[in-house]
CSV table of C-alpha atoms in Angstrom, one decimal:
chain,number,residue,atom,x,y,z
E,983,ILE,CA,6.9,16.5,-9.1
E,984,LEU,CA,3.2,16.0,-8.5
E,985,ASN,CA,3.1,12.3,-8.1
E,986,VAL,CA,5.2,9.6,-6.4
E,987,GLU,CA,7.5,8.0,-8.9
E,988,GLN,CA,9.7,5.0,-8.5
E,989,SER,CA,12.5,3.8,-10.7
E,990,PRO,CA,13.4,1.4,-12.1
E,991,GLN,CA,10.1,-0.3,-12.7
E,992,SER,CA,11.8,-3.7,-12.4
E,993,LEU,CA,15.2,-5.0,-11.6
E,994,HIS,CA,17.0,-8.3,-12.0
E,995,VAL,CA,20.2,-9.0,-10.0
E,996,GLN,CA,22.3,-11.9,-9.1
E,997,GLU,CA,22.5,-13.3,-5.5
E,998,GLY,CA,25.2,-11.3,-3.7
E,999,ASP,CA,24.8,-8.1,-5.7
E,1000,SER,CA,24.0,-4.9,-4.0
E,1001,THR,CA,21.3,-2.8,-5.5
E,1002,ASN,CA,19.4,0.4,-5.0
E,1003,PHE,CA,16.4,2.1,-6.3
E,1004,THR,CA,14.7,5.5,-6.2
E,1005,CYS,CA,11.5,7.1,-5.0
E,1006,SER,CA,10.8,10.7,-6.0
E,1007,PHE,CA,8.0,12.6,-4.3
E,1008,PRO,CA,6.6,16.1,-4.0
E,1009,SER,CA,9.0,18.1,-1.7
E,1010,SER,CA,6.4,20.7,-0.8
E,1011,ASN,CA,4.0,20.0,2.1
E,1012,PHE,CA,6.0,16.9,2.9
E,1013,TYR,CA,5.4,15.1,6.2
E,1014,ALA,CA,6.7,11.5,5.9
E,1015,LEU,CA,7.9,8.9,3.5
E,1016,HIS,CA,7.0,5.2,3.9
E,1017,TRP,CA,8.7,2.2,2.4
E,1018,TYR,CA,7.0,-1.2,2.1
E,1019,ARG,CA,8.1,-4.6,0.9
E,1020,TRP,CA,5.5,-6.6,-0.8
E,1021,GLU,CA,6.0,-10.3,-1.6
E,1022,THR,CA,3.6,-12.1,-3.9
E,1023,ALA,CA,0.4,-13.3,-2.2
E,1024,LYS,CA,1.3,-11.7,1.1
E,1025,SER,CA,0.5,-8.4,2.8
E,1026,PRO,CA,2.8,-5.4,2.2
E,1027,GLU,CA,5.3,-5.3,5.1
E,1028,ALA,CA,6.2,-1.9,6.6
E,1029,LEU,CA,9.9,-1.3,6.3
E,1030,PHE,CA,10.6,2.3,7.2
E,1031,VAL,CA,8.9,5.6,8.1
E,1032,MET,CA,11.1,8.6,7.5
E,1033,THR,CA,10.4,12.2,8.3
E,1034,LEU,CA,13.6,14.3,8.6
E,1035,ASN,CA,15.8,15.5,5.9
E,1036,GLY,CA,19.0,13.4,5.9
E,1037,ASP,CA,17.4,10.6,7.8
E,1038,GLU,CA,19.0,7.2,7.3
E,1039,LYS,CA,17.3,4.0,8.5
E,1040,LYS,CA,18.5,0.4,8.5
E,1041,LYS,CA,16.9,-3.0,8.9
E,1042,GLY,CA,19.3,-5.8,8.4
E,1043,ARG,CA,20.8,-5.6,4.9
E,1044,ILE,CA,18.2,-3.0,3.8
E,1045,SER,CA,18.7,0.7,4.4
E,1046,ALA,CA,17.1,3.9,3.2
E,1047,THR,CA,18.0,7.6,3.0
E,1048,LEU,CA,15.8,10.6,2.7
E,1049,ASN,CA,16.2,14.0,1.0
E,1050,THR,CA,13.2,16.1,1.7
E,1051,LYS,CA,14.5,19.3,0.0
E,1052,GLU,CA,14.9,17.7,-3.4
E,1053,GLY,CA,12.2,15.1,-2.9
E,1054,TYR,CA,13.8,11.7,-3.2
E,1055,SER,CA,14.6,8.6,-1.1
E,1056,TYR,CA,16.9,5.8,-2.0
E,1057,LEU,CA,16.5,2.2,-0.8
E,1058,TYR,CA,19.6,0.0,-0.7
E,1059,ILE,CA,19.9,-3.7,-0.4
E,1060,LYS,CA,23.4,-5.0,0.4
E,1061,GLY,CA,24.3,-8.6,-0.7
E,1062,SER,CA,20.9,-9.4,-2.3
E,1063,GLN,CA,19.4,-12.8,-1.5
E,1064,PRO,CA,16.6,-14.6,-3.3
E,1065,GLU,CA,14.3,-14.0,-0.4
E,1066,ASP,CA,14.7,-10.3,-1.1
E,1067,SER,CA,12.7,-10.8,-4.3
E,1068,ALA,CA,9.6,-8.6,-3.9
E,1069,THR,CA,8.0,-5.4,-5.0
E,1070,TYR,CA,9.2,-2.4,-3.0
E,1071,LEU,CA,6.7,0.4,-2.6
E,1072,CYS,CA,7.3,3.9,-1.4
E,1073,ALA,CA,4.5,6.2,-0.3
E,1074,SER,CA,4.5,9.9,0.5
E,1075,LEU,CA,2.4,11.4,3.3
E,1076,PRO,CA,1.8,15.1,2.8
E,1077,SER,CA,1.4,17.3,5.8
E,1078,GLY,CA,-2.3,17.8,6.7
E,1079,GLY,CA,-3.0,14.8,4.6
E,1080,TYR,CA,-5.3,13.0,7.0
E,1081,ASN,CA,-2.9,10.0,7.0
E,1082,LYS,CA,-3.6,9.4,3.3
E,1083,LEU,CA,-0.6,7.8,1.7
E,1084,ILE,CA,0.2,8.5,-2.0
E,1085,PHE,CA,1.9,5.4,-3.5
E,1086,GLY,CA,4.4,4.9,-6.3
E,1087,ALA,CA,3.9,2.0,-8.6
E,1088,GLY,CA,6.8,0.1,-7.0
E,1089,THR,CA,10.0,-1.5,-8.1
E,1090,ARG,CA,9.9,-5.2,-8.7
E,1091,LEU,CA,13.1,-6.8,-7.6
E,1092,ALA,CA,14.1,-10.4,-8.7
E,1093,VAL,CA,17.2,-11.9,-7.2
E,1094,HIS,CA,18.5,-14.9,-9.1
E,1095,PRO,CA,20.5,-17.6,-7.3
X,1208,GLY,CA,4.5,-5.8,13.2
X,1209,ALA,CA,0.7,-5.6,13.4
X,1210,VAL,CA,-1.5,-8.2,11.6
X,1211,VAL,CA,-4.4,-7.3,9.3
X,1212,SER,CA,-6.4,-10.0,7.6
X,1213,GLN,CA,-8.6,-9.7,4.5
X,1214,HIS,CA,-11.3,-12.1,3.3
X,1215,PRO,CA,-11.9,-13.5,0.8
X,1216,SER,CA,-8.5,-13.6,-1.0
X,1217,ARG,CA,-10.2,-14.1,-4.3
X,1218,VAL,CA,-13.8,-14.1,-5.5
X,1219,ILE,CA,-15.5,-14.7,-8.8
X,1220,CYS,CA,-19.1,-13.4,-9.2
X,1221,LYS,CA,-21.7,-12.9,-11.9
X,1222,SER,CA,-22.4,-9.4,-13.2
X,1223,GLY,CA,-25.1,-7.7,-11.2
X,1224,THR,CA,-24.4,-9.4,-7.9
X,1225,SER,CA,-22.9,-7.8,-4.8
X,1226,VAL,CA,-19.7,-8.8,-3.1
X,1227,LYS,CA,-18.5,-8.1,0.4
X,1228,ILE,CA,-14.9,-7.9,1.4
X,1229,GLU,CA,-13.9,-7.9,5.1
X,1230,CYS,CA,-10.8,-6.3,6.6
X,1231,ARG,CA,-9.8,-7.1,10.2
X,1232,SER,CA,-7.1,-5.8,12.4
X,1233,LEU,CA,-6.2,-8.8,14.5
X,1234,ASP,CA,-4.0,-7.5,17.3
X,1235,PHE,CA,-4.8,-3.8,17.5
X,1236,GLN,CA,-7.7,-1.5,17.4
X,1237,ALA,CA,-8.0,0.8,14.4
X,1238,THR,CA,-10.3,3.8,14.3
X,1239,THR,CA,-9.2,4.4,10.7
X,1240,MET,CA,-8.9,1.9,7.9
X,1241,PHE,CA,-8.3,2.5,4.2
X,1242,TRP,CA,-9.5,0.8,1.0
X,1243,TYR,CA,-7.3,0.8,-2.1
X,1244,ARG,CA,-7.7,-0.5,-5.6
X,1245,GLN,CA,-4.8,-1.5,-7.8
X,1246,PHE,CA,-4.9,-1.9,-11.6
X,1247,PRO,CA,-2.1,-4.0,-13.2
X,1248,LYS,CA,1.3,-2.4,-13.0
X,1249,LYS,CA,-0.2,0.7,-11.4
X,1250,SER,CA,0.0,2.3,-8.0
X,1251,LEU,CA,-2.3,1.5,-5.1
X,1252,MET,CA,-5.1,4.1,-5.5
X,1253,LEU,CA,-6.9,5.2,-2.4
X,1254,MET,CA,-10.7,4.7,-2.7
X,1255,ALA,CA,-11.9,5.7,0.7
X,1256,THR,CA,-11.1,6.3,4.3
X,1257,SER,CA,-13.2,4.2,6.7
X,1258,ASN,CA,-13.8,5.8,10.1
X,1259,GLU,CA,-15.2,3.7,13.0
X,1260,GLY,CA,-18.6,4.9,14.0
X,1261,SER,CA,-19.0,7.4,11.2
X,1262,LYS,CA,-19.4,7.6,7.4
X,1263,ALA,CA,-16.5,6.8,5.1
X,1264,THR,CA,-14.8,9.5,3.2
X,1265,TYR,CA,-14.5,8.8,-0.5
X,1266,GLU,CA,-11.9,10.0,-2.9
X,1267,GLN,CA,-12.9,12.0,-5.9
X,1268,GLY,CA,-14.3,9.9,-8.6
X,1269,VAL,CA,-15.2,6.9,-6.4
X,1270,GLU,CA,-18.9,6.2,-6.3
X,1271,LYS,CA,-20.1,5.8,-2.7
X,1272,ASP,CA,-23.3,4.0,-3.8
X,1273,LYS,CA,-21.2,1.5,-5.7
X,1274,PHE,CA,-18.6,0.9,-3.1
X,1275,LEU,CA,-20.3,0.7,0.3
X,1276,ILE,CA,-18.1,0.9,3.3
X,1277,ASN,CA,-19.0,0.0,6.9
X,1278,HIS,CA,-16.7,0.3,9.8
X,1279,ALA,CA,-18.9,-1.0,12.6
X,1280,SER,CA,-16.2,-1.9,15.1
X,1281,LEU,CA,-12.6,-1.0,16.0
X,1282,THR,CA,-11.3,-4.1,14.3
X,1283,LEU,CA,-13.6,-4.6,11.2
X,1284,SER,CA,-14.3,-2.6,8.1
X,1285,THR,CA,-16.2,-4.0,5.1
X,1286,LEU,CA,-16.3,-3.0,1.5
X,1287,THR,CA,-19.3,-4.1,-0.5
X,1288,VAL,CA,-19.1,-3.8,-4.3
X,1289,THR,CA,-22.8,-3.4,-5.3
X,1290,SER,CA,-24.2,-4.6,-8.6
X,1291,ALA,CA,-20.8,-5.5,-9.8
X,1292,HIS,CA,-19.8,-5.3,-13.4
X,1293,PRO,CA,-16.8,-6.6,-15.3
X,1294,GLU,CA,-15.1,-3.1,-15.1
X,1295,ASP,CA,-15.1,-3.6,-11.3
X,1296,SER,CA,-12.8,-6.5,-11.6
X,1297,SER,CA,-9.6,-5.5,-9.9
X,1298,PHE,CA,-7.4,-6.1,-6.9
X,1299,TYR,CA,-8.7,-4.5,-3.7
X,1300,ILE,CA,-6.6,-4.1,-0.6
X,1301,CYS,CA,-7.2,-2.6,2.8
X,1302,SER,CA,-5.0,-1.2,5.5
X,1303,ALA,CA,-5.5,-0.3,9.2
X,1304,LEU,CA,-3.8,2.7,10.8
X,1305,ARG,CA,-2.0,2.0,14.0
X,1306,GLN,CA,-1.7,5.4,15.7
X,1307,GLY,CA,1.8,6.7,15.9
X,1308,GLU,CA,3.1,4.1,13.5
X,1309,THR,CA,2.0,3.4,10.0
X,1310,GLN,CA,-0.7,1.7,7.9
X,1311,TYR,CA,-0.7,-2.1,8.1
X,1312,PHE,CA,-2.0,-3.9,5.1
X,1313,GLY,CA,-4.1,-7.0,4.5
X,1314,PRO,CA,-3.1,-9.4,1.7
X,1315,GLY,CA,-5.7,-8.1,-0.7
X,1316,THR,CA,-8.7,-9.5,-2.6
X,1317,ARG,CA,-8.8,-10.3,-6.3
X,1318,LEU,CA,-12.2,-9.7,-7.7
X,1319,LEU,CA,-13.3,-11.1,-11.1
X,1320,VAL,CA,-16.8,-10.2,-12.3
X,1321,LEU,CA,-18.0,-12.3,-15.2
């Protein structure tokens, strides 16, 4: 994998459903993986920065896991709420990358009441 | 989290004019800021790295004379789109690096060149 890829591109779920989506990134020269939540007309909000293989981080109902050997990260949302509706971005930071993040195109989540 | 502002949020200009976009870190100092451009349904694409007190570093394919970047203080970076043309219409967003943490983003600027 040369680029950062996110799937699915968009997702519609009902309130209360749990959901997850995927970020795939180059596993070579990996340093860190960043997740952001981006609501319309607002600034992207930093969720997690993950560096170690097997890392798992949690913030409220949102959690993320990291597999650096195979180059993927999963983001999970438990019991989705309408306020979780946003675009979720992941970005890879290669080692020696001068802090330059390489972004995926995002997963657009819509949670319906 | 840290706060980054960006101004203006949207701007419409005539072809041939220049437009300046400001990016400010409000509650921390940032020696490094970044400017991105986003096309519809595409990833944020890094345009340049803005370094306080020195010249910006541009990504391959980004015209430095077209997109002028000035990082004159630890809290302000500006992007000037010079002699704008319709193909420059896009969404521009900045971020500020808080050392040891992550990049904190502004809300972005939507530019429309008529």
